[in-house]
Coordinates of C-alpha atoms in Angstrom, one line a residue:
Chain E
M1 CA 0.2 48.2 -2.4
I2 CA -2.0 45.7 -0.7
T3 CA -5.6 46.4 -1.4
S4 CA -7.5 43.4 0.0
K5 CA -8.2 44.9 3.5
R6 CA -9.0 48.4 2.3
S7 CA -12.5 49.4 2.8
K8 CA -14.1 51.1 -0.2
A9 CA -15.8 53.7 2.1
G10 CA -12.4 54.7 3.5
D11 CA -11.1 55.4 0.0
W12 CA -14.0 57.6 -0.8
I13 CA -13.7 59.5 2.5
I14 CA -10.0 60.2 1.6
V15 CA -11.0 61.3 -1.9
L16 CA -13.6 63.6 -0.3
V17 CA -11.0 65.1 2.1
C18 CA -8.7 65.9 -0.8
V19 CA -11.5 67.5 -2.8
I20 CA -12.4 69.7 0.2
V21 CA -8.7 70.7 0.6
M22 CA -8.5 71.7 -3.0
L23 CA -11.7 73.6 -2.9
V24 CA -10.7 75.5 0.2
C25 CA -7.4 76.4 -1.4
L26 CA -8.9 77.4 -4.8
L27 CA -12.2 79.1 -4.0
P28 CA -10.8 82.4 -2.7
I29 CA -8.8 82.7 -5.9
V30 CA -11.8 81.8 -8.0
N31 CA -13.8 84.4 -6.2
I32 CA -11.3 87.2 -6.8
A33 CA -11.1 86.2 -10.5
A34 CA -14.9 86.3 -10.7
R35 CA -14.9 89.8 -9.0
S36 CA -12.3 91.2 -11.4
L37 CA -14.5 90.2 -14.3
S38 CA -17.9 91.3 -12.9
S39 CA -19.9 94.4 -13.6
T40 CA -19.8 97.2 -10.9
E41 CA -23.5 96.9 -10.3
A42 CA -23.2 93.2 -9.4
L43 CA -20.3 93.9 -7.1
I44 CA -22.2 96.6 -5.2
R45 CA -25.1 94.3 -4.7
N46 CA -22.7 91.7 -3.5
E47 CA -23.9 89.1 -5.9
V48 CA -20.6 87.8 -7.1
G49 CA -19.7 84.3 -5.9
L50 CA -17.7 82.0 -8.0
W51 CA -18.8 83.0 -11.4
P52 CA -18.5 86.5 -12.9
K53 CA -21.8 88.4 -13.2
G54 CA -22.3 90.9 -15.9
L55 CA -19.1 89.9 -17.6
N56 CA -16.8 92.7 -18.5
I57 CA -13.1 93.4 -18.6
E58 CA -13.3 97.1 -17.8
A59 CA -11.3 96.7 -14.6
Y60 CA -8.4 95.2 -16.4
R61 CA -8.4 98.0 -18.9
H62 CA -8.5 100.6 -16.1
V63 CA -5.6 98.9 -14.2
L64 CA -3.6 98.7 -17.4
E65 CA -4.2 102.4 -18.1
D66 CA -3.2 103.4 -14.6
G67 CA 0.4 104.6 -15.0
K68 CA 1.3 104.1 -11.3
F69 CA 0.1 100.5 -11.3
T70 CA 1.7 99.4 -14.6
R71 CA 4.9 101.2 -13.5
A72 CA 5.0 99.3 -10.2
L73 CA 4.4 96.0 -12.1
W74 CA 7.3 96.6 -14.5
W75 CA 9.5 97.9 -11.7
T76 CA 8.8 94.8 -9.6
A77 CA 9.4 92.5 -12.6
L78 CA 12.8 94.3 -13.1
L79 CA 13.6 94.0 -9.4
T80 CA 12.7 90.3 -9.4
V81 CA 14.8 89.5 -12.5
A82 CA 17.8 91.5 -11.4
G83 CA 17.5 90.4 -7.8
T84 CA 17.1 86.7 -8.6
A85 CA 20.1 86.8 -11.0
L86 CA 22.3 88.4 -8.4
S87 CA 21.1 86.1 -5.6
L88 CA 21.8 83.0 -7.7
V89 CA 25.3 84.2 -8.5
M90 CA 26.0 85.0 -4.9
T91 CA 24.5 81.7 -3.7
A92 CA 26.6 79.7 -6.2
M93 CA 29.8 81.6 -5.3
C94 CA 29.2 80.9 -1.6
A95 CA 28.1 77.3 -1.8
Y96 CA 30.6 75.9 -4.4
P97 CA 33.9 76.6 -2.5
L98 CA 32.3 75.1 0.7
T99 CA 31.9 71.7 -1.1
Y100 CA 35.7 71.3 -1.3
D101 CA 36.8 69.0 1.6
K102 CA 40.3 70.3 1.0
L103 CA 39.4 74.0 1.4
K104 CA 41.4 75.3 4.3
G105 CA 39.3 77.3 6.6
R106 CA 36.1 75.6 5.5
R107 CA 34.9 75.1 9.0
F108 CA 35.6 78.7 9.8
F109 CA 33.5 79.9 6.9
N110 CA 30.7 77.5 7.6
V111 CA 30.5 78.6 11.3
L112 CA 30.6 82.3 10.3
I113 CA 27.7 81.8 7.9
I114 CA 25.5 79.5 9.9
F115 CA 25.9 81.8 12.9
T116 CA 24.0 84.6 11.0
M117 CA 21.1 82.2 10.6
Y118 CA 20.7 81.7 14.3
F119 CA 21.5 85.1 15.6
N120 CA 20.2 88.1 13.8
A121 CA 20.7 91.6 14.9
G122 CA 17.1 92.7 14.5
I123 CA 15.5 95.1 12.1
I124 CA 16.5 98.4 13.8
P125 CA 20.3 97.9 13.6
T126 CA 19.9 96.9 9.9
Y127 CA 17.7 99.9 9.3
L128 CA 20.3 102.2 10.9
L129 CA 23.1 100.6 9.0
L130 CA 21.3 101.1 5.7
K131 CA 20.7 104.7 6.8
D132 CA 24.5 105.1 7.5
L133 CA 25.3 103.6 4.1
S134 CA 22.8 106.1 2.5
M135 CA 20.9 103.2 1.0
L136 CA 17.5 104.1 2.4
N137 CA 15.0 105.1 -0.2
R138 CA 17.3 104.1 -3.1
P139 CA 16.4 101.2 -5.4
V140 CA 19.4 99.3 -4.3
V141 CA 17.9 98.8 -0.8
L142 CA 15.3 96.5 -2.4
I143 CA 18.0 94.2 -3.8
L144 CA 21.2 94.1 -1.7
P145 CA 20.3 93.6 2.0
Y146 CA 18.6 90.2 1.5
C147 CA 20.4 89.1 -1.7
L148 CA 21.9 85.9 -0.1
S149 CA 19.9 83.5 2.0
V150 CA 21.8 81.1 4.2
F151 CA 19.0 78.6 4.0
Y152 CA 19.1 78.6 0.2
M153 CA 22.9 78.5 0.2
I154 CA 22.7 75.3 2.3
I155 CA 20.2 73.8 -0.3
M156 CA 22.7 74.5 -3.1
R157 CA 25.7 73.2 -1.0
S158 CA 23.8 70.0 -0.3
F159 CA 23.0 69.5 -3.9
L160 CA 26.5 70.2 -5.1
S161 CA 28.0 67.9 -2.4
E162 CA 26.0 65.0 -3.8
L163 CA 27.5 65.2 -7.2
P164 CA 30.3 62.6 -7.6
V165 CA 33.7 63.9 -6.5
S166 CA 35.4 61.7 -9.0
M167 CA 34.1 64.0 -11.8
R168 CA 35.8 66.9 -10.2
E169 CA 39.0 65.0 -9.6
S170 CA 39.4 63.8 -13.1
A171 CA 38.9 67.4 -14.4
E172 CA 41.5 68.5 -11.9
I173 CA 43.9 65.9 -13.3
D174 CA 43.2 67.4 -16.7
G175 CA 44.4 70.7 -15.3
A176 CA 41.1 72.5 -14.9
G177 CA 40.9 75.1 -12.1
P178 CA 38.0 75.4 -9.6
I179 CA 36.2 78.1 -11.6
R180 CA 36.5 76.2 -14.8
I181 CA 35.1 73.1 -13.1
L182 CA 32.2 75.1 -11.6
V183 CA 31.3 76.7 -15.0
S184 CA 31.7 73.7 -17.3
I185 CA 30.8 70.7 -15.0
Y186 CA 28.9 71.8 -11.9
L187 CA 26.6 74.5 -13.2
P188 CA 25.3 72.5 -16.1
L189 CA 24.4 69.6 -13.7
S190 CA 22.8 72.0 -11.3
A191 CA 19.8 73.0 -13.4
P192 CA 17.3 71.5 -11.0
V193 CA 18.6 73.3 -7.9
I194 CA 19.1 76.5 -9.8
A195 CA 15.5 76.4 -11.1
T196 CA 14.3 75.7 -7.5
L197 CA 16.3 78.5 -6.0
A198 CA 15.4 80.9 -8.8
L199 CA 11.7 80.2 -8.0
F200 CA 12.3 80.7 -4.2
Y201 CA 14.2 83.9 -4.7
A202 CA 11.9 85.3 -7.3
V203 CA 8.8 84.5 -5.3
G204 CA 10.4 86.2 -2.3
R205 CA 11.1 89.4 -4.2
W206 CA 7.8 89.4 -6.0
N207 CA 5.9 88.9 -2.8
G208 CA 8.1 90.9 -0.5
F209 CA 6.7 94.0 1.0
S210 CA 8.1 94.6 4.5
D211 CA 11.5 95.7 3.3
A212 CA 9.9 98.3 1.0
L213 CA 7.6 99.4 3.8
M214 CA 10.6 99.9 6.1
F215 CA 13.4 101.1 3.8
M216 CA 11.7 102.8 0.9
N217 CA 9.5 105.9 1.1
K218 CA 9.7 107.0 -2.5
R219 CA 6.5 106.1 -4.2
E220 CA 8.0 105.7 -7.6
F221 CA 10.1 102.8 -6.3
Y222 CA 7.3 101.0 -4.5
P223 CA 7.1 97.3 -5.5
I224 CA 3.7 95.9 -6.4
Q225 CA 2.9 94.4 -3.0
L226 CA 3.4 97.7 -1.1
L227 CA 1.1 99.4 -3.7
L228 CA -1.5 96.6 -3.1
Y229 CA -1.1 96.9 0.6
N230 CA -1.8 100.7 0.5
L231 CA -4.7 99.9 -1.8
I232 CA -6.4 97.5 0.6
T233 CA -5.8 99.4 3.7
S234 CA -6.8 102.9 2.6
M235 CA -10.5 103.3 2.2
S236 CA -9.9 106.2 -0.3
N237 CA -7.8 104.0 -2.6
I238 CA -5.6 106.8 -3.4
D239 CA -3.1 105.2 -5.7
I240 CA -4.7 103.4 -8.5
V241 CA -8.3 104.4 -8.6
T242 CA -9.1 107.2 -10.9
A243 CA -11.4 110.0 -9.9
E244 CA -14.2 108.1 -11.5
G245 CA -13.5 104.9 -9.5
G246 CA -13.2 106.9 -6.3
T247 CA -16.8 107.8 -6.4
N248 CA -18.0 104.4 -7.6
P249 CA -17.4 101.7 -5.0
G250 CA -18.3 98.9 -7.4
L251 CA -15.5 99.9 -9.8
T252 CA -13.2 100.2 -6.8
E253 CA -13.9 96.6 -5.9
S254 CA -13.4 95.3 -9.4
L255 CA -10.2 97.3 -9.7
K256 CA -8.8 95.8 -6.5
A257 CA -9.7 92.4 -7.7
A258 CA -8.0 93.0 -11.1
A259 CA -4.9 94.4 -9.4
F260 CA -4.7 91.3 -7.3
M261 CA -4.9 89.1 -10.4
F262 CA -2.0 90.9 -11.9
A263 CA 0.1 90.4 -8.8
T264 CA -0.9 86.7 -8.4
V265 CA -1.3 85.1 -11.8
P266 CA 2.4 85.3 -12.9
I267 CA 3.4 83.1 -9.9
L268 CA 0.5 80.8 -10.3
L269 CA 1.5 80.2 -13.9
V270 CA 5.1 79.3 -13.0
Y271 CA 5.2 77.2 -9.9
P272 CA 3.3 74.1 -11.0
W273 CA 5.9 73.4 -13.7
L274 CA 8.7 73.5 -11.1
Q275 CA 7.0 71.2 -8.6
K276 CA 9.3 68.3 -9.1
Y277 CA 12.3 70.5 -8.5
F278 CA 11.1 72.5 -5.5
I279 CA 10.0 69.4 -3.7
A280 CA 13.5 68.1 -4.0
G281 CA 14.9 71.5 -3.0
A282 CA 12.7 71.8 0.1
T283 CA 13.8 68.3 1.2
L284 CA 17.5 69.2 0.6
G285 CA 17.1 72.2 2.9
A286 CA 16.5 69.9 5.8
I287 CA 20.0 68.6 5.6
K288 CA 22.3 71.0 7.5
E289 CA 25.5 68.9 7.6
Chain U
M1 CA 39.3 85.3 5.5
N2 CA 42.5 86.3 7.2
S3 CA 42.3 83.6 9.8
A4 CA 41.7 81.1 7.1
L5 CA 44.8 82.2 5.3
S6 CA 46.9 82.2 8.4
K7 CA 45.7 78.8 9.2
A8 CA 46.6 77.7 5.8
L9 CA 50.0 79.3 6.1
R10 CA 50.9 77.3 9.2
G11 CA 51.5 74.2 7.1
N12 CA 54.4 73.3 5.0
R13 CA 55.7 76.2 2.9
H14 CA 56.0 74.4 -0.4
G15 CA 52.7 72.5 0.0
I16 CA 50.9 75.8 0.9
R17 CA 52.2 77.5 -2.2
N18 CA 51.0 74.6 -4.3
Y19 CA 47.7 74.6 -2.5
L20 CA 47.1 78.3 -3.0
R21 CA 48.2 78.2 -6.7
R22 CA 45.6 75.6 -7.3
Y23 CA 42.8 76.8 -5.1
W24 CA 43.2 80.6 -4.6
T25 CA 40.2 81.1 -6.9
L26 CA 38.0 79.4 -4.3
Y27 CA 38.8 82.2 -1.9
L28 CA 38.1 84.7 -4.7
L29 CA 34.7 83.2 -5.1
L30 CA 34.0 83.5 -1.4
L31 CA 35.1 87.1 -1.3
L32 CA 31.8 88.7 -2.3
P33 CA 29.5 86.4 -0.2
M34 CA 31.7 86.9 2.8
A35 CA 31.7 90.7 2.3
Y36 CA 27.9 90.4 2.1
F37 CA 27.7 88.6 5.5
F38 CA 30.2 91.0 7.0
V39 CA 28.3 94.1 5.9
F40 CA 24.7 93.1 6.2
K41 CA 24.9 90.6 9.1
Y42 CA 27.9 91.3 11.2
I43 CA 28.0 95.1 11.2
P44 CA 24.3 95.2 12.4
M45 CA 25.4 93.0 15.2
A46 CA 28.0 95.6 16.2
Y47 CA 25.1 98.2 15.9
C48 CA 23.3 96.2 18.6
Q49 CA 25.3 98.2 21.1
I50 CA 22.8 101.0 20.4
A51 CA 20.6 99.1 22.9
F52 CA 23.0 100.1 25.6
K53 CA 23.5 103.6 24.4
K54 CA 21.7 106.9 24.2
F55 CA 20.9 107.2 20.5
S56 CA 22.1 110.2 18.7
L57 CA 21.4 111.1 15.0
V58 CA 24.7 113.0 14.6
K59 CA 27.1 110.7 16.4
S60 CA 28.4 107.4 15.1
V61 CA 27.4 104.2 16.9
W62 CA 30.8 104.1 18.6
E63 CA 30.6 107.7 19.9
M64 CA 27.2 107.6 21.4
P65 CA 27.2 107.9 25.2
W66 CA 26.3 105.0 27.4
A67 CA 22.7 104.9 28.6
A68 CA 21.9 105.4 32.3
N69 CA 21.6 102.5 34.8
N70 CA 24.8 100.8 33.6
G71 CA 23.5 100.9 30.0
M72 CA 20.4 99.0 30.9
E73 CA 18.1 102.0 30.8
Y74 CA 16.4 101.0 27.5
F75 CA 15.8 97.4 28.6
I76 CA 14.2 98.8 31.8
K77 CA 12.1 101.2 29.6
A78 CA 11.1 98.4 27.3
F79 CA 9.8 96.2 30.1
A80 CA 8.0 99.2 31.6
N81 CA 6.3 99.7 28.2
R82 CA 2.8 98.3 28.3
D83 CA 2.7 97.9 24.5
F84 CA 5.9 95.8 24.6
I85 CA 4.6 93.6 27.3
Y86 CA 1.4 93.0 25.3
A87 CA 3.5 92.4 22.2
L88 CA 5.6 89.8 24.0
K89 CA 2.5 88.0 25.3
N90 CA 0.8 88.1 21.9
T91 CA 3.9 86.8 20.2
V92 CA 4.0 83.8 22.5
M93 CA 0.2 83.3 22.4
L94 CA -0.1 83.4 18.6
N95 CA 3.0 81.1 18.2
L96 CA 1.7 78.6 20.7
L97 CA -1.7 78.5 19.0
D98 CA 0.1 78.1 15.6
L99 CA 1.9 75.2 17.1
I100 CA -1.1 73.5 18.7
A101 CA -3.4 73.9 15.7
G102 CA -1.0 74.4 12.8
F103 CA 1.6 71.8 13.6
P104 CA -0.6 68.6 13.4
A105 CA -2.5 69.8 10.3
P106 CA 0.2 69.0 7.6
I107 CA 0.9 65.7 9.3
V108 CA -2.8 64.7 8.9
L109 CA -2.8 65.9 5.3
A110 CA 0.3 64.0 4.5
L111 CA -1.2 60.8 6.0
V112 CA -4.4 61.4 3.9
L113 CA -2.4 62.0 0.7
N114 CA -0.4 58.9 1.3
E115 CA -3.6 56.8 1.6
L116 CA -4.9 58.2 -1.7
R117 CA -5.0 55.4 -4.3
F118 CA -5.4 57.6 -7.4
K119 CA -1.9 58.9 -8.1
A120 CA -3.2 61.6 -10.5
L121 CA -5.5 63.0 -7.9
K122 CA -2.8 62.9 -5.3
R123 CA -0.5 65.0 -7.6
L124 CA -3.3 67.4 -8.3
T125 CA -4.1 67.9 -4.6
Q126 CA -0.5 68.5 -3.9
T127 CA -0.1 71.1 -6.6
V128 CA -3.3 72.9 -5.5
A129 CA -2.4 72.7 -1.8
Y130 CA 1.1 74.2 -2.4
M131 CA -0.5 77.2 -4.1
P132 CA -1.3 79.3 -1.0
H133 CA 2.4 79.1 0.0
F134 CA 3.2 81.2 -3.1
L135 CA 0.8 84.0 -2.3
S136 CA 2.1 87.0 -0.4
W137 CA 0.5 87.9 2.9
V138 CA -0.7 91.2 1.3
I139 CA -2.8 89.1 -1.2
I140 CA -4.0 86.7 1.5
G141 CA -4.9 89.6 3.8
G142 CA -6.7 91.2 0.9
L143 CA -8.6 88.0 0.1
A144 CA -9.5 87.6 3.8
L145 CA -10.8 91.1 4.2
Q146 CA -12.8 90.6 1.1
L147 CA -14.3 87.3 2.0
L148 CA -14.6 87.6 5.8
A149 CA -15.9 91.2 6.1
D150 CA -18.7 91.5 8.6
N151 CA -21.4 92.9 6.4
T152 CA -20.3 92.5 2.8
G153 CA -18.1 89.4 3.0
L154 CA -19.1 86.3 1.0
V155 CA -18.8 84.0 3.9
N156 CA -20.9 86.1 6.2
N157 CA -23.5 86.6 3.5
A158 CA -23.7 82.9 3.1
L159 CA -24.1 82.4 6.8
A160 CA -26.8 85.1 6.9
G161 CA -28.5 83.5 4.0
A162 CA -28.6 80.2 5.9
G163 CA -30.1 81.9 8.9
I164 CA -26.9 81.8 11.0
K165 CA -25.6 84.8 12.9
R166 CA -22.8 86.7 11.2
V167 CA -19.3 86.0 12.6
P168 CA -17.0 89.0 13.3
F169 CA -14.0 87.1 11.9
L170 CA -11.6 90.1 11.8
S171 CA -13.2 92.6 14.0
E172 CA -13.4 90.9 17.4
S173 CA -10.3 89.8 19.3
A174 CA -11.0 86.1 19.9
H175 CA -12.4 85.6 16.4
W176 CA -9.4 87.5 15.0
V177 CA -7.0 85.1 16.7
A178 CA -8.9 82.1 15.3
T179 CA -8.9 83.7 11.8
Y180 CA -5.2 84.4 12.1
V181 CA -4.4 80.8 13.0
S182 CA -6.7 79.4 10.4
L183 CA -5.2 81.6 7.6
G184 CA -1.8 80.4 8.7
I185 CA -2.9 76.8 8.3
W186 CA -4.4 77.6 5.0
Q187 CA -1.2 79.2 3.8
S188 CA 1.2 76.5 5.0
I189 CA -0.6 73.2 5.3
G190 CA 0.2 72.0 1.8
W191 CA 3.8 73.2 1.8
N192 CA 4.6 71.7 5.1
T193 CA 3.5 68.2 3.9
I194 CA 6.6 68.1 1.7
L195 CA 9.0 66.9 4.4
Y196 CA 6.5 64.4 5.8
L197 CA 5.7 63.0 2.4
A198 CA 9.5 62.7 1.7
A199 CA 9.9 60.8 5.0
I200 CA 6.9 58.5 4.1
T201 CA 8.5 57.5 0.8
G202 CA 11.5 56.3 2.9
I203 CA 9.4 53.8 4.8
N204 CA 10.1 50.2 3.8
P205 CA 7.1 48.9 1.8
E206 CA 7.6 45.4 3.3
L207 CA 6.4 46.8 6.6
Y208 CA 3.0 47.6 5.0
E209 CA 2.8 44.2 3.4
A210 CA 3.6 42.5 6.8
A211 CA 1.0 44.6 8.5
A212 CA -1.6 43.7 5.9
I213 CA -0.8 40.0 6.3
D214 CA -1.3 40.4 10.0
G215 CA -4.7 41.7 9.2
A216 CA -4.1 45.4 10.0
G217 CA -6.7 47.8 8.6
R218 CA -6.0 51.2 7.3
L219 CA -6.0 53.0 10.6
R220 CA -3.8 50.5 12.3
R221 CA -1.4 50.6 9.4
I222 CA -1.2 54.4 9.7
W223 CA -0.7 54.1 13.5
H224 CA 1.8 51.2 13.5
V225 CA 3.7 51.8 10.3
T226 CA 3.4 55.2 8.8
L227 CA 3.5 57.3 12.0
P228 CA 6.5 55.5 13.5
G229 CA 8.2 55.9 10.1
I230 CA 8.0 59.7 10.2
R231 CA 8.4 60.0 13.9
S232 CA 11.9 61.5 13.7
T233 CA 10.8 64.1 11.2
I234 CA 7.9 65.0 13.5
V235 CA 10.1 65.3 16.5
V236 CA 12.7 67.4 14.8
L237 CA 10.2 69.8 13.3
F238 CA 8.2 70.1 16.5
I239 CA 11.3 70.9 18.5
L240 CA 12.4 73.4 15.9
A241 CA 9.0 75.0 16.1
L242 CA 9.3 75.1 19.9
G243 CA 12.7 76.8 19.5
N244 CA 11.1 79.5 17.4
I245 CA 8.3 80.3 19.9
L246 CA 9.5 83.8 20.4
Q247 CA 10.3 84.4 16.7
S248 CA 7.8 86.8 15.2
N249 CA 6.6 87.1 11.7
F250 CA 6.0 90.6 10.5
D251 CA 3.9 90.4 7.3
R252 CA 1.1 88.2 8.6
P253 CA 0.0 90.2 11.7
Y254 CA 0.8 93.5 10.1
V255 CA -1.4 92.8 7.1
L256 CA -4.3 91.2 9.0
T257 CA -4.5 93.7 11.9
N258 CA -6.9 96.5 12.4
A259 CA -7.7 99.1 15.0
L260 CA -10.3 96.8 16.7
V261 CA -8.0 94.0 17.5
I262 CA -4.7 95.7 18.0
G263 CA -4.7 94.4 21.6
V264 CA -4.1 90.8 20.4
S265 CA -2.5 91.4 17.0
N266 CA 0.5 93.6 18.0
V267 CA 3.6 91.2 18.2
I268 CA 7.2 92.0 18.7
A269 CA 8.0 92.6 15.1
T270 CA 5.1 95.0 14.5
F271 CA 5.9 96.7 17.8
V272 CA 9.6 97.2 16.9
Y273 CA 8.5 98.6 13.5
T274 CA 5.9 101.1 14.9
A275 CA 8.0 102.2 17.9
G276 CA 11.3 102.1 16.1
I277 CA 11.2 103.0 12.5
R278 CA 8.0 105.1 12.8
G279 CA 8.3 106.2 16.4
L280 CA 12.1 106.8 16.2
Q281 CA 12.8 105.2 19.6
F282 CA 15.8 103.4 18.2
S283 CA 17.6 102.5 21.5
M284 CA 14.5 100.9 23.1
T285 CA 13.5 98.9 20.0
T286 CA 17.1 97.8 19.4
A287 CA 17.0 96.5 23.0
V288 CA 13.8 94.7 22.3
G289 CA 15.3 93.1 19.1
L290 CA 18.4 92.1 21.0
F291 CA 16.3 90.6 23.8
Q292 CA 14.3 88.6 21.3
S293 CA 17.3 87.3 19.4
V294 CA 19.2 86.2 22.6
I295 CA 16.1 84.4 23.9
C296 CA 15.6 82.8 20.5
V297 CA 19.1 81.5 20.4
G298 CA 18.7 80.2 23.9
F299 CA 15.5 78.4 23.0
L300 CA 17.0 76.9 19.9
F301 CA 19.9 75.4 21.8
A302 CA 17.6 74.1 24.4
A303 CA 15.5 72.6 21.6
D304 CA 18.6 71.1 20.2
R305 CA 19.4 69.4 23.4
L306 CA 15.9 68.2 23.7
A307 CA 16.0 66.7 20.2
K308 CA 19.2 64.8 21.1
R309 CA 17.6 63.6 24.3
F310 CA 14.9 62.1 22.2
G311 CA 17.6 60.3 20.3
E312 CA 17.3 62.4 17.2
R313 CA 19.9 64.2 15.1
G314 CA 20.2 67.7 16.5
V315 CA 18.5 70.7 15.0
V316 CA 21.4 73.2 15.3

């Protein structure tokens, strides 16, 4: 780029803006990490800023010893893995056939699918349907109802459509059927889009809480976010805090912070590595054919 | 599925048999996804008739008796319901504020990132700014409660320490609205730069060189080259956001609300949840949901026409 006319001051203002943006994004997380590692006394006195005071890992030990919390953590991990796998399979099964120009009825399928993106029946009809299907309060309700996203399907379809058709045609001449072509040619080339969608679906399930709030009233099947929601809204902190913590507001605070860390850190560890892919994925989503 | 097949069968017999022998597995693949859309998307649409019927727990949707006033009873009830009217107003108000304050924010950030000369710093800023997008609203709400609390929050303690009056970020209506909008920006500003940055990379670099030769400074280059270069992205996204003005998010207001600000924080989604799933007024809340969906579709098509009038590719 041309640099001659750039003012030095302008460059530094821009660097400053970026640094401020980063700080604003990071500081809340730094604070919660510091709180989770601080002593209960420091927390009660409200002394914890960006650095732990009276360093201790008691809170993490307490959280890990809390059966309900660790159970919810494992349960959510299981839901996330199973849900993401199912979603990816469904998305591929939906997107791949729609990339065939020759597919008879392709327009019909496309319209049928896109229509659900623009018009949705609303949450109550869905709730009543799940009730009629006897899915309410069963684990399956946290996986099936939202297992296929039209938006993500479109991302995959756009990606697959951009692969050269000649590859498919030469495989067809060699006698390979559509499923064979999907498995041995398309899927191996789709690693970037699969990684992106896996991240999107997994984050959606890991962070999801309203479906559980509405469709699931069995505590043993609460995903982690619903447990956390109950934790931050109820002053008594019924779920995770032990009798000891209930009487000690400082411990309650550090427990909350530690619980937040458990729910947040897994995602924070994963997403930066997939940045290149999800940027491409998010851009593909803007193409709607 | 059936219609697709019958369409297929209209053609030449021999060709069709050949076609199906080669491609029947494509329909096999589509079977499960289509079953999914049928069960979880289209059956609920049929259930929408509950809006016009007197709900009954023991009867099936088809057997329920029609509601009074030619079936419009529950729409009348909804519009006579003060909470719903407030929810409707709040939905529009919060979305409009999101649009006014939240829409330009990522454009500005994208412009700033584009001007950054240090590529490593640019990448780092991007990575960090995407982070809030990956946090759930439960976590963000928890952080906000923690940091912005009136008496114990870090921010208010810092303000008090500096001799400034404490701000009721979450406990007073006007401040709550500002906090709600700000947190929305915080969560999405980084993520929403992605499309703008992608559009910027599509701008012909020669334009910048020409502008520099003409003696344009940084601001004039932004104004005359970068902004026109991402104009169509801006227009399409803006119109899309306009089309979603009655769409309501559930997690964000539900997590951030509290008893003191319920007058401004109750939106359609939270109203439907409280009155419907918790309050069991299924017919009325189905009517509300249907009203919202129909208006949303209307807005979206209006937005689409608007986009085309601006000479852009449509949004539908």
